Short mmCIF file of C-alpha atoms and ligand atoms in Angstrom, two decimals:
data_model
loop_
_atom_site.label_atom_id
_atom_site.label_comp_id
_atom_site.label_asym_id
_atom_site.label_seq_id
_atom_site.Cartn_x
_atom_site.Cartn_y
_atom_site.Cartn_z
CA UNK A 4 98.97 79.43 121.04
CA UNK A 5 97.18 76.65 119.39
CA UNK A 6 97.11 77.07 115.48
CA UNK A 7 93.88 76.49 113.11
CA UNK A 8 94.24 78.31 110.23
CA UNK A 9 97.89 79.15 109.92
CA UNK A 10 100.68 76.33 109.08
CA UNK A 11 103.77 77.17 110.79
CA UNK A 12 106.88 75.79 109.79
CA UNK A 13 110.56 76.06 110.47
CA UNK A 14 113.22 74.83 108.69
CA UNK A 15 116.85 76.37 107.84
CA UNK A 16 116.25 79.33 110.27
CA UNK A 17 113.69 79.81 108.31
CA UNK A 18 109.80 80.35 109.81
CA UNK A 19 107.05 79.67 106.83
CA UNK A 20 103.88 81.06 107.68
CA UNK A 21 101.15 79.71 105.13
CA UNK A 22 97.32 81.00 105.70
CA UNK A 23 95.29 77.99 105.74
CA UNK A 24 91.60 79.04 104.87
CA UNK A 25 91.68 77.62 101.23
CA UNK A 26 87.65 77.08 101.10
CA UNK A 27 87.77 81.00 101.64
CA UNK A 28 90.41 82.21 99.43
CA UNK A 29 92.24 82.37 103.12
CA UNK A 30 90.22 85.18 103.92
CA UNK A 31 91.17 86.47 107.50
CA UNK A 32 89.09 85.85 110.34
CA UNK A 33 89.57 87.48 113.96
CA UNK A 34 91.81 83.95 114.85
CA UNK A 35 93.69 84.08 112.13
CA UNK A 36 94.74 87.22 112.35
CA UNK A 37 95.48 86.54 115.87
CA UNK A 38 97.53 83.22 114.74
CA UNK A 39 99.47 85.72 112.42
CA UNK A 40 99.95 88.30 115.53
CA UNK A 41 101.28 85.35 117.50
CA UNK A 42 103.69 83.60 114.96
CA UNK A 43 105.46 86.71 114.03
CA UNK A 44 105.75 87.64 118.05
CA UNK A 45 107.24 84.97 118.53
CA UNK A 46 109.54 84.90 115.73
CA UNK A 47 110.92 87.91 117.12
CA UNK A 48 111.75 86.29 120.44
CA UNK A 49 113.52 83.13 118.32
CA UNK A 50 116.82 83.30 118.03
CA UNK A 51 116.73 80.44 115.63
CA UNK A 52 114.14 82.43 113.41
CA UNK A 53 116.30 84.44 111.07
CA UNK A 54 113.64 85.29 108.23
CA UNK A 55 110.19 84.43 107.70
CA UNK A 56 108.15 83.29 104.83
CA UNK A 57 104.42 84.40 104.12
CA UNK A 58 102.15 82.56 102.07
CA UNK A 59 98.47 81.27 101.52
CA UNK A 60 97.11 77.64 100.48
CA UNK A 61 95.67 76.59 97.53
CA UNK A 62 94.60 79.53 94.87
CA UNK A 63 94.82 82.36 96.48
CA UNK A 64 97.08 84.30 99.11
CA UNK A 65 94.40 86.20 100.91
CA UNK A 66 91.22 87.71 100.03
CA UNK A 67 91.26 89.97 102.44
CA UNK A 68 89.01 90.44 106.35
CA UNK A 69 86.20 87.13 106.00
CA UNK A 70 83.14 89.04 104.74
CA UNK A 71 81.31 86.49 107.00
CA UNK A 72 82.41 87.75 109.97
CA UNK A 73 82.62 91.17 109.21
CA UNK A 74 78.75 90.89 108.56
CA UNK A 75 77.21 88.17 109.85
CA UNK A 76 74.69 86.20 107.28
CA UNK A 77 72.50 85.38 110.21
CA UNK A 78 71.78 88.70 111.01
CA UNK A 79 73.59 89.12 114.24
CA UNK A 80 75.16 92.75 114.88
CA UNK A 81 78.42 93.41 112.89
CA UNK A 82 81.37 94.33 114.78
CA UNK A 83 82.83 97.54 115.24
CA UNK A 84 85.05 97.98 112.67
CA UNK A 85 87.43 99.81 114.02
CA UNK A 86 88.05 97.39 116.33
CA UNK A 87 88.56 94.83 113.53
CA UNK A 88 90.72 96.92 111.91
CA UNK A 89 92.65 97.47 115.52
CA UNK A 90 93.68 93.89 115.67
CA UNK A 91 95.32 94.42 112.14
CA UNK A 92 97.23 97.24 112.93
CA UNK A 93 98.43 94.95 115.51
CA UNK A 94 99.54 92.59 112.89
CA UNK A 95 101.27 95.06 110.11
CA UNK A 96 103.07 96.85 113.50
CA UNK A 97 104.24 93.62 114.66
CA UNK A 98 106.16 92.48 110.62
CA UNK A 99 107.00 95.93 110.47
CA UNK A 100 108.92 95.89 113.61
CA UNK A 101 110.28 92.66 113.57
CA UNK A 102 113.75 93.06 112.97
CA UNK A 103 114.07 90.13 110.44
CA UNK A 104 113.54 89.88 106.80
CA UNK A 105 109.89 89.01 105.81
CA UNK A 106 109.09 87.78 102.37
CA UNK A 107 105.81 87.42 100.78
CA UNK A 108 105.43 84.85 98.49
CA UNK A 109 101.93 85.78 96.90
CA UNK A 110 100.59 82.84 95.10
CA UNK A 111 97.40 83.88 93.92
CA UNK A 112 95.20 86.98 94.25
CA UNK A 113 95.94 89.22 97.27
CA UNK A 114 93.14 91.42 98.18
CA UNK A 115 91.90 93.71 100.55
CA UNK A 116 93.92 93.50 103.22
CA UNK A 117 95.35 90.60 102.02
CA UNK A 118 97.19 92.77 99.88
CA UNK A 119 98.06 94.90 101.75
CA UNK A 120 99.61 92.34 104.58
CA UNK A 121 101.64 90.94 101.43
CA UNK A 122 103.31 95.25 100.85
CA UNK A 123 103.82 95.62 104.58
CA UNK A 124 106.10 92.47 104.13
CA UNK A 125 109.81 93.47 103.16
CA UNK A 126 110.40 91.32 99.50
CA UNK A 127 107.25 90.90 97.40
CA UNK A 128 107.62 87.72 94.88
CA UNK A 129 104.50 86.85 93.03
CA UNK A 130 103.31 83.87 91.08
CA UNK A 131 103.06 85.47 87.33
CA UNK A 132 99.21 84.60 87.70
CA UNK A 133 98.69 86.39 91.21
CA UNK A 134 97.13 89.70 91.16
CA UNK A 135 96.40 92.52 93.80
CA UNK A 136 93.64 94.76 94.58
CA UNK A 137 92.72 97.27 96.27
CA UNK A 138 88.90 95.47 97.08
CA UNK A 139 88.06 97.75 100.13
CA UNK A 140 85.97 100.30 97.76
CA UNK A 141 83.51 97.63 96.15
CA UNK A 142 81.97 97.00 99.46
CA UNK A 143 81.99 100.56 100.98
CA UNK A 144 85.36 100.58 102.66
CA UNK A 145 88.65 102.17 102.62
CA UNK A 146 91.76 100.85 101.91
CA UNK A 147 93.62 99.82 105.69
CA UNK A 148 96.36 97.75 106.96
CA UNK A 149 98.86 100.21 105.95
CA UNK A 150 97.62 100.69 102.34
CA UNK A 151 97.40 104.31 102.58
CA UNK A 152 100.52 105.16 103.87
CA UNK A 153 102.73 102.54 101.79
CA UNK A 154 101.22 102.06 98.04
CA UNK A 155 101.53 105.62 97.38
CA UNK A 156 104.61 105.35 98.57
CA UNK A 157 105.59 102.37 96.06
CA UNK A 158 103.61 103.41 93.07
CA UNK A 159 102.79 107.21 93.60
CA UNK A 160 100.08 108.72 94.48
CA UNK A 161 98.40 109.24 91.05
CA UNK A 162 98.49 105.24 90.74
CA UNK A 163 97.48 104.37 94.05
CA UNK A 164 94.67 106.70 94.35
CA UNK A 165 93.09 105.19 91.03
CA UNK A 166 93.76 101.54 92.68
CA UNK A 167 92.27 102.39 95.26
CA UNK A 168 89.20 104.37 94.40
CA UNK A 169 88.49 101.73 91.30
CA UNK A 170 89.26 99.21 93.29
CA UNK A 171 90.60 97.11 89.68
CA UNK A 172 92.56 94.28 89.92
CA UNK A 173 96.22 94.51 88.76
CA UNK A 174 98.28 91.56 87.50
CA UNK A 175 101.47 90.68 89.12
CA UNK A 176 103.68 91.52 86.21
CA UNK A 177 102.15 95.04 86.40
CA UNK A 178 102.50 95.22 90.25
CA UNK A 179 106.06 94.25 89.33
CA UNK A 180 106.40 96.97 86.54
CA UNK A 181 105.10 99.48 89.07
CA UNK A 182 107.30 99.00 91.61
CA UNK A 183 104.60 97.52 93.54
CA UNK A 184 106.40 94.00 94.45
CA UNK A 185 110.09 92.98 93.97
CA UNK A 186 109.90 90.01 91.45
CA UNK A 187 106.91 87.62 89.49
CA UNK A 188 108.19 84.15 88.45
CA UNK A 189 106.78 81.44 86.87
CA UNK A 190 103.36 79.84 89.20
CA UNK A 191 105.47 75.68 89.30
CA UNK A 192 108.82 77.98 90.48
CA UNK A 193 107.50 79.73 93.32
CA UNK A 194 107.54 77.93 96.27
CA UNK A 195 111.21 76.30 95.86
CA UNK A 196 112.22 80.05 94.41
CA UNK A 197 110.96 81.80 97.57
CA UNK A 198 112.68 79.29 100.24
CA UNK A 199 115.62 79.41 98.31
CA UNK A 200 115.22 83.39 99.29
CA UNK A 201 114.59 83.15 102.69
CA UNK A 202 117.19 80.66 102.85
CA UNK A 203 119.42 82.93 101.72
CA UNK A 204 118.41 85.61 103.96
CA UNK A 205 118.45 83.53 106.84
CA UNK A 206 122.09 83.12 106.15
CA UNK A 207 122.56 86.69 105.74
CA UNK A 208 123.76 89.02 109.43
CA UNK A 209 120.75 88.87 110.54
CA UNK A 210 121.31 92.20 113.07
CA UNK A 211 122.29 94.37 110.21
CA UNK A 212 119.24 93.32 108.37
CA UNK A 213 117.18 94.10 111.21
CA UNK A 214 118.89 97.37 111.28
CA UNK A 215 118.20 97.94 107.17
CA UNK A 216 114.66 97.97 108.41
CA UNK A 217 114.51 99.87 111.16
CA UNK A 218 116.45 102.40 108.91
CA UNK A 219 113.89 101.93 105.76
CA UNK A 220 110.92 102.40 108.52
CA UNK A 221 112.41 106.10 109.51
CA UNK A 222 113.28 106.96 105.79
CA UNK A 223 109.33 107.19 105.40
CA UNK A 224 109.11 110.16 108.38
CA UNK A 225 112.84 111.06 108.40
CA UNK A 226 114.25 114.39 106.78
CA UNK A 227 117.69 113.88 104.72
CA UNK A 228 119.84 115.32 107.84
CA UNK A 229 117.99 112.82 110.30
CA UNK A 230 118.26 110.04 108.22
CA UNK A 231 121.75 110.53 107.94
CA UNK A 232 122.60 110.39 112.10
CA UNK A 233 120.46 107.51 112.40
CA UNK A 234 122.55 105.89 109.28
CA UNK A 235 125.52 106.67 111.16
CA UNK A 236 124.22 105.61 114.64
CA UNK A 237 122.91 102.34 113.51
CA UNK A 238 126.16 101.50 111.43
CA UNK A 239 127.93 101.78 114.61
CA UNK A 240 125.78 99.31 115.70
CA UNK A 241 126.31 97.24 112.62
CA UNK A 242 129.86 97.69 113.03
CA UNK A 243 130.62 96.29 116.27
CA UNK A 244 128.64 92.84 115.68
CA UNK A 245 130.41 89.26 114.92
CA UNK A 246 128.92 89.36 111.59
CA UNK A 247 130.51 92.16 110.58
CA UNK A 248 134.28 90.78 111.53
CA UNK A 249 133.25 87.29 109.64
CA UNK A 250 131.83 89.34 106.53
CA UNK A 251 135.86 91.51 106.21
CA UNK A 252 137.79 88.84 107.49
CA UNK A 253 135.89 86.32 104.82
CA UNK A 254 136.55 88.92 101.77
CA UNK A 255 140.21 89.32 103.26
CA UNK A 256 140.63 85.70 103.37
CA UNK A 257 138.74 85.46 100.01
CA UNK A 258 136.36 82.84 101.12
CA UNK A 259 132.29 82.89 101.50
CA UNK A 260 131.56 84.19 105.24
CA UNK A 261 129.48 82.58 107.98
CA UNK A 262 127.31 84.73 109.61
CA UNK A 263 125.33 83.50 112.46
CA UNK A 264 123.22 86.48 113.01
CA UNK A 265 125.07 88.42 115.68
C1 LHQ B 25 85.35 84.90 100.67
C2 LHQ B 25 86.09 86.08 100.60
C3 LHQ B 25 86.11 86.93 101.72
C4 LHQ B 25 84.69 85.42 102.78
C5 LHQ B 25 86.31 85.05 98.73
N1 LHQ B 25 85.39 86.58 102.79
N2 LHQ B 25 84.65 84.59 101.75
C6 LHQ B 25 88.86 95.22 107.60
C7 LHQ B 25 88.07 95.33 108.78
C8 LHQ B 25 86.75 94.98 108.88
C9 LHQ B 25 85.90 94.69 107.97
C10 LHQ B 25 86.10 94.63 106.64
O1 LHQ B 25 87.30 94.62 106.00
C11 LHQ B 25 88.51 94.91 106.38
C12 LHQ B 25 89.53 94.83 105.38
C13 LHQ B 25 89.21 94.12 104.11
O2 LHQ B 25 89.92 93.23 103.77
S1 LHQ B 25 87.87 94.64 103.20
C14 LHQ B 25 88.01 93.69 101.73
C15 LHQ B 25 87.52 92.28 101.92
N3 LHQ B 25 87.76 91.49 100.74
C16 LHQ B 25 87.06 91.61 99.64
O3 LHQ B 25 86.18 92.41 99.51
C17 LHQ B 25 87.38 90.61 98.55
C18 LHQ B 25 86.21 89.67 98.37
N4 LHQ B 25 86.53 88.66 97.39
C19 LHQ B 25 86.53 88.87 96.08
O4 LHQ B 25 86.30 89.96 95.59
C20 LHQ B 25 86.81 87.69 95.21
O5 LHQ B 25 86.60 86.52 95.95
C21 LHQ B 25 88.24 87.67 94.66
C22 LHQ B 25 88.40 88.80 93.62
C23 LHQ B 25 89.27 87.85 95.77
C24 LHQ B 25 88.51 86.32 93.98
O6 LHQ B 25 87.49 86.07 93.05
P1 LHQ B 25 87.27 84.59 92.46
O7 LHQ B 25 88.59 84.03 92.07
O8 LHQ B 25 86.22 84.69 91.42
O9 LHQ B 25 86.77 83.70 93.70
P2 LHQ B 25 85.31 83.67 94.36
O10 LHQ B 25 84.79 85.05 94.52
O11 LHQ B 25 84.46 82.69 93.66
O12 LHQ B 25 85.65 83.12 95.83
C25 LHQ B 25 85.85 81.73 96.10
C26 LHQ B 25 85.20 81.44 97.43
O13 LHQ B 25 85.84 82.23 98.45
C27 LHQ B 25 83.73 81.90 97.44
O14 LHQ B 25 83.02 81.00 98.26
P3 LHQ B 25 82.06 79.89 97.59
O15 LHQ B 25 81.44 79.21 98.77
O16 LHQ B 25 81.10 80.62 96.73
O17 LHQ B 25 82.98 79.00 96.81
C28 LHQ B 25 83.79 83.25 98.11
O18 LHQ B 25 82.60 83.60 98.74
C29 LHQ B 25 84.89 83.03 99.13
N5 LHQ B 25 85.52 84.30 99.49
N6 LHQ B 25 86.69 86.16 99.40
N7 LHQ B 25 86.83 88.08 101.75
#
């Protein structure tokens, strides 16, 4: 696929994916989205991919579905937004199920579903001045791409339901104190702290990080006894990988492992 309004980079065994709309706040249109869809299928297929990076240009990391497309200024007929919201799902599915660490690095505000594209990614790490918010309720909407199933599940539901039905903007550093997001460091620190992050990650056996999140995906549906045989089904798994006879035979050895993701 030919990209317009994504920048896609690799470097390390890392893939950086940074939205590219800055004129817009990187507001998602239908291509972008598709751009998105595309990069992180394809990540999943590249072996030399072993953790992704998400962020946006300029001031902001994504204010959410363009309002210009959603509803046209010239008066043309709106799309069907279920539709819209269709090739999202497509999007938050696709990071969800890619079995490599994805890390947001949220420079700016995140809203709409902007933000939540930056919670359906696995580490959250936001510029002290970013902010999130639930924006879907100031222009008739309800929260989507995932944000009612997951920000209850980080914040609670008392929390989310007031984000969401206020529709307020909250600062990183509270995001952070909720349990929102991972981390908030310094706005000039961000960029060389997050690729130092998904550096590390991509150094990190890649399979058993894949298997971390197909694990963390079942926890959310998963009773305590069926949690438990997939545990113990996917650490056999885990178990019979390269990675795993580097990572003993490194701490045996006492000296730093090399794991090439298998
Ligand atoms: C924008 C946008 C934007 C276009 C800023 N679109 N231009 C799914 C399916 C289908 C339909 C609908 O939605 C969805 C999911 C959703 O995401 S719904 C929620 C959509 N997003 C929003 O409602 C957020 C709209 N934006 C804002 O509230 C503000 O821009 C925030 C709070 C994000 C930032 O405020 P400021 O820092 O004051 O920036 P600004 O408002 O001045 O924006 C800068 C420029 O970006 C401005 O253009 P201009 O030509 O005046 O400089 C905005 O019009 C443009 N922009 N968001 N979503």
């Amino acid at each position: 696929m030919d990209y317009q309004f994504v920048l896609r980079e690799v470097d390390g065994g890392v893939l950086t994916l940074t939205m590219n709309r800055p004129e817009v706040l990187n507001s998602c249109n239908r291509r972008m989205v598709a751009e998105l869809r595309d990069a992180i299928e394809g990540a999943a297929s590249d072996e030399t991919i072993r953790a992704v990076l998400l962020t946006g240009a300029g001031r902001a990391f994504c204010a959410g579905q363009d309002l210009a497309e959603a509803v046209p200024p010239d008066g043309s007929a709106a799309p069907d937004l279920g539709a819209v919201v269709e090739g999202y799902n497509a999007l938050i599915l696709g990071m969800r199920r890619l079995e490599k660490p994805v890390l947001a690095a949220v420079n700016g505000v995140a809203a709409g579903a902007g933000a939540n594209i930056a919670l359906a990614c696995d580490i959250v790490v936001a510029a002290e001045t970013a902010s999130f918010m639930q924006a879907f309720i100031k222009i008739g909407l309800i929260p989507d791409n995932g944000g009612t199933y997951v920000l209850p599940r980080l914040v609670g539901v008392a929390r989310a339901a007031a984000l969401m039905m206020l529709g307020d903007r909250v600062s990183a550093q509270q995001a952070r104190d909720w349990g929102m997001i991972y981390e908030t460091v310094a706005p000039p620190l961000l960029t060389d702290h997050c690729r130092e992050l998904a550096r590390r990650m991509a150094a990190q056996p890649t399979h058993a990080l894949g298997l971390i999140k197909r694990a963390l995906n079942a926890s959310y549906g998963n009773d305590l006894p069926a949690q438990l045989a997939l545990e113990a089904a996917l650490q056999r798994d885990a178990g019979r990988t390269a990675d795993y006879t580097e990572g003993v035979r490194a701490f045996q050895a006492k000296r730093p492992p090399t794991f090439r993701g298998r």
